[in-house]
Amino acid sequence: MITLGEGLWDTLVEALERRLEKGAAFFRGGRAALDVGSRSLDEAQIRRVRDLLARYGVDLWAVRGTAEATIVATVRSGLSPLLDPEGMTSRTEPAGEREGTPAPPAGGLVVERTVRSGQRIEHPGDVIVIGDVHAGAEIIAGRHVIVWGKLHGVVHAGALGDESAVVCALDLAPTQLRIADHIARSPEERRRRPVPEMARVHRGRIEAVPWPHR
């Protein structure tokens, strides 16, 4: 974990470069996550650090930060966003219920718990939830979203512009569903008996079809 504290961004990046120069052999071949706290970063600033680390053989795979702009820029840069531990405690569940190890940047993020109202999960790849997604919760994925349970919150699949992304759930009844730039809402009248469904973009609009999950 590389932590950049307070101060001018350019000064901090220059200090990081000097540190890398001194320990080039030590850092080469490593993987790192960047902790920026509450600092608000854009994509260009994140790319600058990623490119700097790459020159010394270090792979930047995640950014930890609490600012909304930083989280969005991280996802758009193809990196994994890590929520600050204190932010996770106050905004989501007690610390004992948090995931212990961040998922790797490539592939999917598996969440083995119910996502409650007020919680938000973002990942540049697939997001798989083994549990329910309550109304008031939000799931944002760069690719597919699969919920092995009830999906009643807000979901955005293909958030990086992938219209081939799909959303699957045993009970597909989100308050809002987005795939890339397409938006749909659940009908006012709910079904008496939920059935597994898959939402996809077809002919320019989102449609729900039976989910052949077996």
mmCIF file of N, CA and C in Angstrom, residues 58-109:
data_model
loop_
_atom_site.group_PDB
_atom_site.id
_atom_site.type_symbol
_atom_site.label_atom_id
_atom_site.label_comp_id
_atom_site.label_asym_id
_atom_site.label_seq_id
_atom_site.Cartn_x
_atom_site.Cartn_y
_atom_site.Cartn_z
ATOM 1 N N VAL A 58 6.358 -1.688 -11.306
ATOM 2 C CA VAL A 58 5.342 -1.886 -10.275
ATOM 3 C C VAL A 58 3.963 -1.767 -10.906
ATOM 4 N N ASP A 59 3.090 -2.724 -10.628
ATOM 5 C CA ASP A 59 1.738 -2.750 -11.188
ATOM 6 C C ASP A 59 0.757 -2.127 -10.198
ATOM 7 N N LEU A 60 0.170 -0.988 -10.561
ATOM 8 C CA LEU A 60 -0.863 -0.368 -9.728
ATOM 9 C C LEU A 60 -2.195 -1.021 -10.065
ATOM 10 N N TRP A 61 -2.837 -1.666 -9.073
ATOM 11 C CA TRP A 61 -4.079 -2.383 -9.356
ATOM 12 C C TRP A 61 -5.293 -1.795 -8.642
ATOM 13 N N ALA A 62 -5.085 -0.908 -7.649
ATOM 14 C CA ALA A 62 -6.223 -0.387 -6.899
ATOM 15 C C ALA A 62 -5.906 0.985 -6.323
ATOM 16 N N VAL A 63 -6.981 1.742 -6.052
ATOM 17 C CA VAL A 63 -6.863 3.052 -5.397
ATOM 18 C C VAL A 63 -7.852 3.090 -4.245
ATOM 19 N N ARG A 64 -7.363 3.474 -3.077
ATOM 20 C CA ARG A 64 -8.241 3.626 -1.911
ATOM 21 C C ARG A 64 -8.473 5.105 -1.675
ATOM 22 N N GLY A 65 -9.753 5.502 -1.617
ATOM 23 C CA GLY A 65 -10.078 6.904 -1.380
ATOM 24 C C GLY A 65 -11.547 7.048 -1.035
ATOM 25 N N THR A 66 -11.881 8.146 -0.387
ATOM 26 C CA THR A 66 -13.259 8.364 0.031
ATOM 27 C C THR A 66 -13.996 9.359 -0.856
ATOM 28 N N ALA A 67 -13.281 10.140 -1.662
ATOM 29 C CA ALA A 67 -13.929 11.146 -2.514
ATOM 30 C C ALA A 67 -14.645 10.461 -3.675
ATOM 31 N N GLU A 68 -15.860 10.930 -3.955
ATOM 32 C CA GLU A 68 -16.657 10.345 -5.032
ATOM 33 C C GLU A 68 -15.943 10.456 -6.375
ATOM 34 N N ALA A 69 -15.311 11.607 -6.629
ATOM 35 C CA ALA A 69 -14.617 11.807 -7.904
ATOM 36 C C ALA A 69 -13.464 10.814 -8.055
ATOM 37 N N THR A 70 -12.782 10.511 -6.964
ATOM 38 C CA THR A 70 -11.669 9.564 -7.006
ATOM 39 C C THR A 70 -12.160 8.161 -7.326
ATOM 40 N N ILE A 71 -13.278 7.752 -6.722
ATOM 41 C CA ILE A 71 -13.833 6.422 -6.967
ATOM 42 C C ILE A 71 -14.227 6.272 -8.434
ATOM 43 N N VAL A 72 -14.905 7.283 -8.978
ATOM 44 C CA VAL A 72 -15.333 7.235 -10.374
ATOM 45 C C VAL A 72 -14.127 7.194 -11.305
ATOM 46 N N ALA A 73 -13.129 8.049 -11.030
ATOM 47 C CA ALA A 73 -11.932 8.082 -11.869
ATOM 48 C C ALA A 73 -11.178 6.762 -11.798
ATOM 49 N N THR A 74 -11.188 6.125 -10.634
ATOM 50 C CA THR A 74 -10.518 4.835 -10.473
ATOM 51 C C THR A 74 -11.169 3.778 -11.351
ATOM 52 N N VAL A 75 -12.492 3.708 -11.317
ATOM 53 C CA VAL A 75 -13.218 2.734 -12.132
ATOM 54 C C VAL A 75 -12.986 2.988 -13.616
ATOM 55 N N ARG A 76 -13.047 4.249 -14.025
ATOM 56 C CA ARG A 76 -12.859 4.579 -15.435
ATOM 57 C C ARG A 76 -11.431 4.313 -15.900
ATOM 58 N N SER A 77 -10.504 4.283 -14.966
ATOM 59 C CA SER A 77 -9.109 3.985 -15.305
ATOM 60 C C SER A 77 -8.844 2.486 -15.364
ATOM 61 N N GLY A 78 -9.876 1.677 -15.082
ATOM 62 C CA GLY A 78 -9.722 0.232 -15.123
ATOM 63 C C GLY A 78 -9.081 -0.363 -13.891
ATOM 64 N N LEU A 79 -9.061 0.399 -12.791
ATOM 65 C CA LEU A 79 -8.488 -0.078 -11.543
ATOM 66 C C LEU A 79 -9.596 -0.420 -10.557
ATOM 67 N N SER A 80 -9.222 -1.108 -9.494
ATOM 68 C CA SER A 80 -10.204 -1.510 -8.492
ATOM 69 C C SER A 80 -10.284 -0.458 -7.393
ATOM 70 N N PRO A 81 -11.494 0.061 -7.089
ATOM 71 C CA PRO A 81 -11.625 1.038 -6.012
ATOM 72 C C PRO A 81 -11.747 0.342 -4.659
ATOM 73 N N LEU A 82 -10.977 0.790 -3.687
ATOM 74 C CA LEU A 82 -11.056 0.252 -2.336
ATOM 75 C C LEU A 82 -11.633 1.322 -1.433
ATOM 76 N N LEU A 83 -12.690 0.981 -0.693
ATOM 77 C CA LEU A 83 -13.257 1.933 0.237
ATOM 78 C C LEU A 83 -12.368 2.057 1.457
ATOM 79 N N ASP A 84 -12.280 3.273 1.981
ATOM 80 C CA ASP A 84 -11.521 3.501 3.194
ATOM 81 C C ASP A 84 -12.135 2.718 4.344
ATOM 82 N N PRO A 85 -11.342 2.057 5.198
ATOM 83 C CA PRO A 85 -11.893 1.255 6.288
ATOM 84 C C PRO A 85 -12.841 2.035 7.184
ATOM 85 N N GLU A 86 -12.507 3.295 7.527
ATOM 86 C CA GLU A 86 -13.395 4.080 8.384
ATOM 87 C C GLU A 86 -14.688 4.399 7.651
ATOM 88 N N GLY A 87 -14.556 4.698 6.337
ATOM 89 C CA GLY A 87 -15.750 4.980 5.560
ATOM 90 C C GLY A 87 -16.659 3.775 5.468
ATOM 91 N N MET A 88 -16.054 2.582 5.381
ATOM 92 C CA MET A 88 -16.855 1.374 5.298
ATOM 93 C C MET A 88 -17.599 1.129 6.603
ATOM 94 N N THR A 89 -16.975 1.473 7.727
ATOM 95 C CA THR A 89 -17.617 1.244 9.011
ATOM 96 C C THR A 89 -18.808 2.172 9.195
ATOM 97 N N SER A 90 -18.657 3.434 8.783
ATOM 98 C CA SER A 90 -19.720 4.405 9.033
ATOM 99 C C SER A 90 -20.822 4.342 7.994
ATOM 100 N N ARG A 91 -20.484 3.983 6.750
ATOM 101 C CA ARG A 91 -21.465 4.007 5.683
ATOM 102 C C ARG A 91 -22.116 2.662 5.442
ATOM 103 N N THR A 92 -21.416 1.582 5.855
ATOM 104 C CA THR A 92 -21.957 0.262 5.548
ATOM 105 C C THR A 92 -22.157 -0.521 6.823
ATOM 106 N N GLU A 93 -21.573 -1.704 6.900
ATOM 107 C CA GLU A 93 -21.833 -2.573 8.018
ATOM 108 C C GLU A 93 -20.720 -2.494 9.050
ATOM 109 N N PRO A 94 -20.879 -3.115 10.234
ATOM 110 C CA PRO A 94 -19.800 -3.141 11.212
ATOM 111 C C PRO A 94 -18.553 -3.776 10.633
ATOM 112 N N ALA A 95 -17.391 -3.403 11.216
ATOM 113 C CA ALA A 95 -16.116 -3.837 10.651
ATOM 114 C C ALA A 95 -16.010 -5.350 10.569
ATOM 115 N N GLY A 96 -16.636 -6.079 11.486
ATOM 116 C CA GLY A 96 -16.534 -7.529 11.497
ATOM 117 C C GLY A 96 -17.187 -8.185 10.316
ATOM 118 N N GLU A 97 -18.054 -7.454 9.586
ATOM 119 C CA GLU A 97 -18.752 -8.041 8.449
ATOM 120 C C GLU A 97 -18.128 -7.660 7.122
ATOM 121 N N ARG A 98 -17.035 -6.907 7.130
ATOM 122 C CA ARG A 98 -16.421 -6.486 5.885
ATOM 123 C C ARG A 98 -15.609 -7.608 5.281
ATOM 124 N N GLU A 99 -15.388 -7.525 3.966
ATOM 125 C CA GLU A 99 -14.496 -8.482 3.323
ATOM 126 C C GLU A 99 -13.091 -8.242 3.830
ATOM 127 N N GLY A 100 -12.361 -9.307 4.091
ATOM 128 C CA GLY A 100 -11.031 -9.143 4.646
ATOM 129 C C GLY A 100 -9.982 -8.835 3.604
ATOM 130 N N THR A 101 -10.110 -9.368 2.377
ATOM 131 C CA THR A 101 -9.079 -9.207 1.364
ATOM 132 C C THR A 101 -9.686 -8.648 0.095
ATOM 133 N N PRO A 102 -9.138 -7.551 -0.442
ATOM 134 C CA PRO A 102 -9.670 -6.998 -1.679
ATOM 135 C C PRO A 102 -9.542 -7.984 -2.822
ATOM 136 N N ALA A 103 -10.525 -7.966 -3.728
ATOM 137 C CA ALA A 103 -10.463 -8.839 -4.896
ATOM 138 C C ALA A 103 -9.431 -8.321 -5.875
ATOM 139 N N PRO A 104 -8.803 -9.177 -6.648
ATOM 140 C CA PRO A 104 -7.833 -8.732 -7.638
ATOM 141 C C PRO A 104 -8.529 -7.936 -8.722
ATOM 142 N N PRO A 105 -7.788 -7.073 -9.431
ATOM 143 C CA PRO A 105 -8.406 -6.183 -10.402
ATOM 144 C C PRO A 105 -8.995 -6.903 -11.598
ATOM 145 N N ALA A 106 -8.385 -8.013 -12.018
ATOM 146 C CA ALA A 106 -8.895 -8.731 -13.178
ATOM 147 C C ALA A 106 -9.946 -9.735 -12.729
ATOM 148 N N GLY A 107 -10.986 -9.904 -13.551
ATOM 149 C CA GLY A 107 -12.007 -10.873 -13.194
ATOM 150 C C GLY A 107 -13.116 -10.246 -12.368
ATOM 151 N N GLY A 108 -13.748 -11.088 -11.534
ATOM 152 C CA GLY A 108 -14.939 -10.639 -10.829
ATOM 153 C C GLY A 108 -14.717 -10.401 -9.353
ATOM 154 N N LEU A 109 -15.643 -9.647 -8.776
ATOM 155 C CA LEU A 109 -15.689 -9.402 -7.344
ATOM 156 C C LEU A 109 -16.873 -10.184 -6.790
#
